[in-house]
């Protein structure tokens, strides 16, 4: 199989059908934009499980995604998309780089969710970029920015509810989007505690990658807890 992309936590291979891609999850955890790396046994399997649960659930509530099926513990078959090189972050509470940038305590609830764009470029450390810059640089049109922003907010709203039922606060989340063969912008990549912040509703314990970033204890114990809770909520909805 031809490797078409190798990221920090995933490798993509072209499948025989040109419209499909094999997404292989890896155990690698990174922080500081890849400067700190560690292999964490079990992470690939947990992220595949969690991302599969979430993407199947999103499809069931009417959100078009890249996901086709999970075919192995650490593998999914997904639709081929022309990825838009943006990290689209939606924040519901103050945390991480947002807390730092504005000198705020973590945890404050924002009066409404806010959307931020970061250019996906490791060499440049994924710089923050606004719509005016994106359109001036011809990276994307204003209309596409609006579509992405609306979609990100809509998916965030749905996920807030799903995680709430699982006893989790969705603090913030990063999405990636791409264009399918008909030119529609749809949700791609993965959704797991690697790319969102999830706090326990009662204790506010962090159950996401901040455990790795900030040396707060076992990553896989937390991811297992997230997987178990999501599984129970989704099974109950069926
Ligand atoms: P930040 O507060 O560090 O900007 O992160 C915001 C959210 O985006 C958080 O849920 C983690 C996620 N994220 C990624 O998935 N990949 C990244 O490279 C970064 C910087 C953040």
mmCIF file of C-alpha atoms and ligand atoms in Angstrom:
data_model
loop_
_atom_site.group_PDB
_atom_site.id
_atom_site.type_symbol
_atom_site.label_atom_id
_atom_site.label_comp_id
_atom_site.label_asym_id
_atom_site.label_seq_id
_atom_site.Cartn_x
_atom_site.Cartn_y
_atom_site.Cartn_z
ATOM 1 C CA UNK A 1 0.000 0.000 0.000
ATOM 2 C CA UNK A 2 1.184 3.488 -0.797
ATOM 3 C CA UNK A 3 1.742 5.702 2.242
ATOM 4 C CA UNK A 4 0.225 9.101 1.524
ATOM 5 C CA UNK A 5 0.627 10.860 4.859
ATOM 6 C CA UNK A 6 2.420 10.319 8.142
ATOM 7 C CA UNK A 7 1.313 12.532 10.991
ATOM 8 C CA UNK A 8 2.086 12.519 14.695
ATOM 9 C CA UNK A 9 -0.629 10.054 15.668
ATOM 10 C CA UNK A 10 -1.794 8.590 12.356
ATOM 11 C CA UNK A 11 -0.552 7.141 9.093
ATOM 12 C CA UNK A 12 -2.670 7.143 5.932
ATOM 13 C CA UNK A 13 -2.396 4.665 3.062
ATOM 14 C CA UNK A 14 -4.095 4.760 -0.325
ATOM 15 C CA UNK A 15 -6.379 1.751 -0.812
ATOM 16 C CA UNK A 16 -7.102 0.105 -4.161
ATOM 17 C CA UNK A 17 -10.352 2.037 -4.500
ATOM 18 C CA UNK A 18 -9.075 5.585 -5.167
ATOM 19 C CA UNK A 19 -11.964 7.034 -3.141
ATOM 20 C CA UNK A 20 -10.869 5.309 0.072
ATOM 21 C CA UNK A 21 -7.970 5.558 2.494
ATOM 22 C CA UNK A 22 -6.724 3.352 5.321
ATOM 23 C CA UNK A 23 -6.235 5.351 8.521
ATOM 24 C CA UNK A 24 -3.852 3.643 10.952
ATOM 25 C CA UNK A 25 -3.706 5.043 14.463
ATOM 26 C CA UNK A 26 -0.340 4.989 16.274
ATOM 27 C CA UNK A 27 0.646 4.896 19.939
ATOM 28 C CA UNK A 28 2.682 8.064 19.640
ATOM 29 C CA UNK A 29 1.818 10.958 21.926
ATOM 30 C CA UNK A 30 3.415 14.321 21.279
ATOM 31 C CA UNK A 31 3.505 17.661 23.036
ATOM 32 C CA UNK A 32 5.173 21.006 22.335
ATOM 33 C CA UNK A 33 4.403 20.564 18.627
ATOM 34 C CA UNK A 34 6.259 17.284 18.351
ATOM 35 C CA UNK A 35 9.314 18.276 20.408
ATOM 36 C CA UNK A 36 8.317 15.795 23.137
ATOM 37 C CA UNK A 37 7.376 12.326 21.896
ATOM 38 C CA UNK A 38 6.458 9.124 23.685
ATOM 39 C CA UNK A 39 4.961 5.788 22.717
ATOM 40 C CA UNK A 40 2.038 4.911 24.945
ATOM 41 C CA UNK A 41 0.930 1.282 24.721
ATOM 42 C CA UNK A 42 -2.796 1.005 24.080
ATOM 43 C CA UNK A 43 -3.368 4.594 22.892
ATOM 44 C CA UNK A 44 -3.923 3.674 19.232
ATOM 45 C CA UNK A 45 -6.595 1.120 20.116
ATOM 46 C CA UNK A 46 -8.360 3.480 22.516
ATOM 47 C CA UNK A 47 -8.362 6.390 20.062
ATOM 48 C CA UNK A 48 -9.649 4.143 17.279
ATOM 49 C CA UNK A 49 -12.450 2.968 19.596
ATOM 50 C CA UNK A 50 -13.365 6.468 20.769
ATOM 51 C CA UNK A 51 -13.138 8.111 17.348
ATOM 52 C CA UNK A 52 -15.229 5.310 15.813
ATOM 53 C CA UNK A 53 -17.933 5.719 18.477
ATOM 54 C CA UNK A 54 -18.035 9.492 17.945
ATOM 55 C CA UNK A 55 -17.978 9.470 14.137
ATOM 56 C CA UNK A 56 -20.683 6.771 13.956
ATOM 57 C CA UNK A 57 -22.757 8.783 16.417
ATOM 58 C CA UNK A 58 -22.252 12.016 14.447
ATOM 59 C CA UNK A 59 -23.349 10.242 11.260
ATOM 60 C CA UNK A 60 -26.438 8.980 13.128
ATOM 61 C CA UNK A 61 -27.402 12.553 14.035
ATOM 62 C CA UNK A 62 -26.966 13.811 10.470
ATOM 63 C CA UNK A 63 -23.364 15.058 10.295
ATOM 64 C CA UNK A 64 -21.494 13.983 7.147
ATOM 65 C CA UNK A 65 -18.010 12.676 7.939
ATOM 66 C CA UNK A 66 -15.002 11.007 6.369
ATOM 67 C CA UNK A 67 -15.601 7.808 8.365
ATOM 68 C CA UNK A 68 -16.631 4.609 6.576
ATOM 69 C CA UNK A 69 -15.847 1.741 8.964
ATOM 70 C CA UNK A 70 -13.506 0.399 11.603
ATOM 71 C CA UNK A 71 -11.765 -2.696 10.235
ATOM 72 C CA UNK A 72 -9.325 -3.564 13.004
ATOM 73 C CA UNK A 73 -8.376 -2.514 16.557
ATOM 74 C CA UNK A 74 -6.291 0.374 15.263
ATOM 75 C CA UNK A 75 -7.562 0.893 11.701
ATOM 76 C CA UNK A 76 -10.404 2.606 9.908
ATOM 77 C CA UNK A 77 -11.339 2.854 6.252
ATOM 78 C CA UNK A 78 -12.232 6.463 5.466
ATOM 79 C CA UNK A 79 -13.307 8.472 2.427
ATOM 80 C CA UNK A 80 -10.589 10.210 0.494
ATOM 81 C CA UNK A 81 -10.828 13.952 1.116
ATOM 82 C CA UNK A 82 -8.799 16.850 -0.097
ATOM 83 C CA UNK A 83 -7.879 18.098 3.367
ATOM 84 C CA UNK A 84 -8.083 21.804 4.161
ATOM 85 C CA UNK A 85 -4.816 22.654 5.958
ATOM 86 C CA UNK A 86 -6.490 24.188 9.011
ATOM 87 C CA UNK A 87 -6.888 23.212 12.649
ATOM 88 C CA UNK A 88 -10.307 24.530 13.591
ATOM 89 C CA UNK A 89 -10.593 24.951 17.356
ATOM 90 C CA UNK A 90 -13.906 25.549 19.119
ATOM 91 C CA UNK A 91 -13.717 26.620 22.751
ATOM 92 C CA UNK A 92 -16.511 26.490 25.304
ATOM 93 C CA UNK A 93 -14.336 27.268 28.321
ATOM 94 C CA UNK A 94 -11.044 29.016 28.883
ATOM 95 C CA UNK A 95 -8.074 26.606 28.741
ATOM 96 C CA UNK A 96 -4.699 25.943 27.149
ATOM 97 C CA UNK A 97 -3.295 28.509 24.732
ATOM 98 C CA UNK A 98 -6.443 30.673 25.055
ATOM 99 C CA UNK A 99 -5.889 31.020 28.820
ATOM 100 C CA UNK A 100 -2.244 31.907 28.202
ATOM 101 C CA UNK A 101 -2.943 34.381 25.374
ATOM 102 C CA UNK A 102 -5.465 36.365 27.394
ATOM 103 C CA UNK A 103 -3.921 35.876 30.851
ATOM 104 C CA UNK A 104 -7.007 34.050 32.160
ATOM 105 C CA UNK A 105 -7.569 31.284 34.704
ATOM 106 C CA UNK A 106 -8.526 27.973 33.147
ATOM 107 C CA UNK A 107 -12.147 26.875 33.507
ATOM 108 C CA UNK A 108 -14.089 30.090 32.927
ATOM 109 C CA UNK A 109 -17.216 29.508 30.827
ATOM 110 C CA UNK A 110 -17.276 31.614 27.636
ATOM 111 C CA UNK A 111 -20.511 33.529 26.987
ATOM 112 C CA UNK A 112 -20.701 31.677 23.659
ATOM 113 C CA UNK A 113 -18.446 29.144 21.929
ATOM 114 C CA UNK A 114 -15.631 30.750 19.976
ATOM 115 C CA UNK A 115 -13.988 29.454 16.777
ATOM 116 C CA UNK A 116 -10.290 29.860 16.003
ATOM 117 C CA UNK A 117 -8.295 28.889 12.927
ATOM 118 C CA UNK A 118 -4.690 27.698 13.011
ATOM 119 C CA UNK A 119 -2.717 27.023 9.859
ATOM 120 C CA UNK A 120 -1.677 23.352 9.839
ATOM 121 C CA UNK A 121 2.059 23.728 9.340
ATOM 122 C CA UNK A 122 4.522 21.974 11.676
ATOM 123 C CA UNK A 123 7.478 24.045 10.462
ATOM 124 C CA UNK A 124 5.671 27.217 11.535
ATOM 125 C CA UNK A 125 4.241 25.664 14.748
ATOM 126 C CA UNK A 126 0.648 25.917 13.447
ATOM 127 C CA UNK A 127 0.236 29.719 13.636
ATOM 128 C CA UNK A 128 -3.037 31.392 14.596
ATOM 129 C CA UNK A 129 -4.630 32.923 11.491
ATOM 130 C CA UNK A 130 -7.765 35.001 10.916
ATOM 131 C CA UNK A 131 -10.304 34.891 8.075
ATOM 132 C CA UNK A 132 -8.917 38.042 6.456
ATOM 133 C CA UNK A 133 -5.410 36.553 6.358
ATOM 134 C CA UNK A 134 -6.671 33.195 5.075
ATOM 135 C CA UNK A 135 -8.597 34.793 2.223
ATOM 136 C CA UNK A 136 -5.800 37.284 1.353
ATOM 137 C CA UNK A 137 -3.366 34.394 1.147
ATOM 138 C CA UNK A 138 -5.832 32.517 -1.104
ATOM 139 C CA UNK A 139 -5.789 29.578 1.310
ATOM 140 C CA UNK A 140 -9.573 29.418 1.347
ATOM 141 C CA UNK A 141 -12.564 31.536 0.333
ATOM 142 C CA UNK A 142 -14.656 33.615 2.714
ATOM 143 C CA UNK A 143 -17.648 31.384 1.959
ATOM 144 C CA UNK A 144 -15.651 28.237 2.814
ATOM 145 C CA UNK A 145 -14.519 29.846 6.082
ATOM 146 C CA UNK A 146 -18.161 30.516 6.946
ATOM 147 C CA UNK A 147 -19.198 26.954 6.074
ATOM 148 C CA UNK A 148 -16.386 25.537 8.214
ATOM 149 C CA UNK A 149 -17.143 27.829 11.117
ATOM 150 C CA UNK A 150 -20.888 27.014 11.023
ATOM 151 C CA UNK A 151 -20.168 23.277 10.802
ATOM 152 C CA UNK A 152 -17.636 23.398 13.637
ATOM 153 C CA UNK A 153 -20.133 25.181 15.914
ATOM 154 C CA UNK A 154 -22.913 22.766 14.976
ATOM 155 C CA UNK A 155 -20.770 19.696 15.673
ATOM 156 C CA UNK A 156 -19.526 21.257 18.910
ATOM 157 C CA UNK A 157 -23.159 21.759 20.047
ATOM 158 C CA UNK A 158 -23.985 18.122 19.366
ATOM 159 C CA UNK A 159 -20.847 16.866 21.094
ATOM 160 C CA UNK A 160 -21.422 19.056 24.176
ATOM 161 C CA UNK A 161 -24.677 17.139 24.656
ATOM 162 C CA UNK A 162 -23.176 13.709 24.002
ATOM 163 C CA UNK A 163 -20.295 14.304 26.425
ATOM 164 C CA UNK A 164 -22.641 15.852 28.990
ATOM 165 C CA UNK A 165 -24.661 12.637 29.048
ATOM 166 C CA UNK A 166 -21.372 10.829 29.656
ATOM 167 C CA UNK A 167 -20.666 13.084 32.645
ATOM 168 C CA UNK A 168 -18.015 15.055 30.764
ATOM 169 C CA UNK A 169 -17.483 18.747 30.053
ATOM 170 C CA UNK A 170 -16.294 19.492 26.520
ATOM 171 C CA UNK A 171 -13.876 22.351 27.251
ATOM 172 C CA UNK A 172 -12.503 22.738 23.728
ATOM 173 C CA UNK A 173 -11.995 20.680 20.594
ATOM 174 C CA UNK A 174 -9.987 20.698 17.371
ATOM 175 C CA UNK A 175 -11.603 19.704 14.079
ATOM 176 C CA UNK A 176 -10.177 19.163 10.607
ATOM 177 C CA UNK A 177 -12.242 19.391 7.448
ATOM 178 C CA UNK A 178 -11.773 18.361 3.857
ATOM 179 C CA UNK A 179 -13.572 18.339 0.517
ATOM 180 C CA UNK A 180 -15.091 15.116 -0.798
ATOM 181 C CA UNK A 181 -15.156 14.177 -4.499
ATOM 182 C CA UNK A 182 -18.294 16.323 -5.011
ATOM 183 C CA UNK A 183 -16.625 19.360 -3.406
ATOM 184 C CA UNK A 184 -18.659 19.207 -0.179
ATOM 185 C CA UNK A 185 -16.836 20.245 2.988
ATOM 186 C CA UNK A 186 -17.096 17.440 5.532
ATOM 187 C CA UNK A 187 -15.581 16.511 8.882
ATOM 188 C CA UNK A 188 -12.383 14.470 8.692
ATOM 189 C CA UNK A 189 -9.505 13.199 10.819
ATOM 190 C CA UNK A 190 -10.243 11.809 14.301
ATOM 191 C CA UNK A 191 -12.049 12.919 17.420
ATOM 192 C CA UNK A 192 -10.500 11.559 20.591
ATOM 193 C CA UNK A 193 -9.146 12.916 23.888
ATOM 194 C CA UNK A 194 -5.945 13.645 21.903
ATOM 195 C CA UNK A 195 -7.682 16.559 20.213
ATOM 196 C CA UNK A 196 -10.219 17.824 22.712
ATOM 197 C CA UNK A 197 -10.278 18.688 26.392
ATOM 198 C CA UNK A 198 -12.677 16.650 28.508
ATOM 199 C CA UNK A 199 -13.181 17.267 32.211
ATOM 200 C CA UNK A 200 -15.215 15.144 34.576
ATOM 201 C CA UNK A 201 -18.449 17.032 35.287
ATOM 202 C CA UNK A 202 -18.269 16.473 39.027
ATOM 203 C CA UNK A 203 -14.578 16.503 39.902
ATOM 204 C CA UNK A 204 -13.272 18.487 36.876
ATOM 205 C CA UNK A 205 -10.526 15.852 36.597
ATOM 206 C CA UNK A 206 -8.812 16.115 33.202
ATOM 207 C CA UNK A 207 -9.491 13.015 31.083
ATOM 208 C CA UNK A 208 -7.617 14.082 27.933
ATOM 209 C CA UNK A 209 -4.136 14.593 26.518
ATOM 210 C CA UNK A 210 -3.386 17.334 29.053
ATOM 211 C CA UNK A 211 -2.511 14.388 31.332
ATOM 212 C CA UNK A 212 0.445 13.712 29.024
ATOM 213 C CA UNK A 213 1.222 17.381 28.325
ATOM 214 C CA UNK A 214 1.235 18.237 32.047
ATOM 215 C CA UNK A 215 2.358 14.914 33.597
ATOM 216 C CA UNK A 216 -0.944 14.368 35.404
ATOM 217 C CA UNK A 217 -1.054 10.553 35.492
ATOM 218 C CA UNK A 218 -2.010 7.658 33.267
ATOM 219 C CA UNK A 219 -3.273 8.671 29.836
ATOM 220 C CA UNK A 220 -4.745 5.294 28.969
ATOM 221 C CA UNK A 221 -6.700 4.995 32.257
ATOM 222 C CA UNK A 222 -8.427 8.283 31.380
ATOM 223 C CA UNK A 223 -9.039 7.337 27.721
ATOM 224 C CA UNK A 224 -10.471 3.991 28.854
ATOM 225 C CA UNK A 225 -12.874 5.828 31.147
ATOM 226 C CA UNK A 226 -13.960 8.130 28.287
ATOM 227 C CA UNK A 227 -14.454 5.151 25.957
ATOM 228 C CA UNK A 228 -16.473 3.237 28.574
ATOM 229 C CA UNK A 229 -18.752 6.183 29.327
ATOM 230 C CA UNK A 230 -19.374 7.021 25.644
ATOM 231 C CA UNK A 231 -20.067 3.389 24.863
ATOM 232 C CA UNK A 232 -22.668 3.220 27.652
ATOM 233 C CA UNK A 233 -24.404 6.462 26.628
ATOM 234 C CA UNK A 234 -24.559 5.567 22.943
ATOM 235 C CA UNK A 235 -25.751 1.998 23.661
ATOM 236 C CA UNK A 236 -28.483 3.451 25.901
ATOM 237 C CA UNK A 237 -29.638 5.788 23.072
ATOM 238 C CA UNK A 238 -30.094 2.897 20.625
HETATM 239 P P1 LIG B 1 -4.773 24.864 22.655
HETATM 240 O O1 LIG B 1 -5.473 25.403 23.870
HETATM 241 O O2 LIG B 1 -3.420 24.289 22.952
HETATM 242 O O3 LIG B 1 -4.757 25.851 21.536
HETATM 243 O O4 LIG B 1 -5.642 23.620 22.157
HETATM 244 C C1 LIG B 1 -7.006 23.760 21.857
HETATM 245 C C2 LIG B 1 -7.594 22.405 21.537
HETATM 246 O O5 LIG B 1 -7.050 21.903 20.332
HETATM 247 C C3 LIG B 1 -7.327 21.335 22.598
HETATM 248 O O6 LIG B 1 -8.503 20.558 22.744
HETATM 249 C C4 LIG B 1 -6.229 20.505 22.024
HETATM 250 C C5 LIG B 1 -6.418 20.642 20.535
HETATM 251 N N1 LIG B 1 -5.167 20.657 19.786
HETATM 252 C C6 LIG B 1 -4.900 19.649 18.858
HETATM 253 O O7 LIG B 1 -5.705 18.738 18.665
HETATM 254 N N2 LIG B 1 -3.744 19.702 18.150
HETATM 255 C C7 LIG B 1 -2.824 20.685 18.315
HETATM 256 O O8 LIG B 1 -1.778 20.676 17.639
HETATM 257 C C8 LIG B 1 -3.103 21.719 19.284
HETATM 258 C C9 LIG B 1 -2.115 22.838 19.517
HETATM 259 C C10 LIG B 1 -4.275 21.661 19.983
#
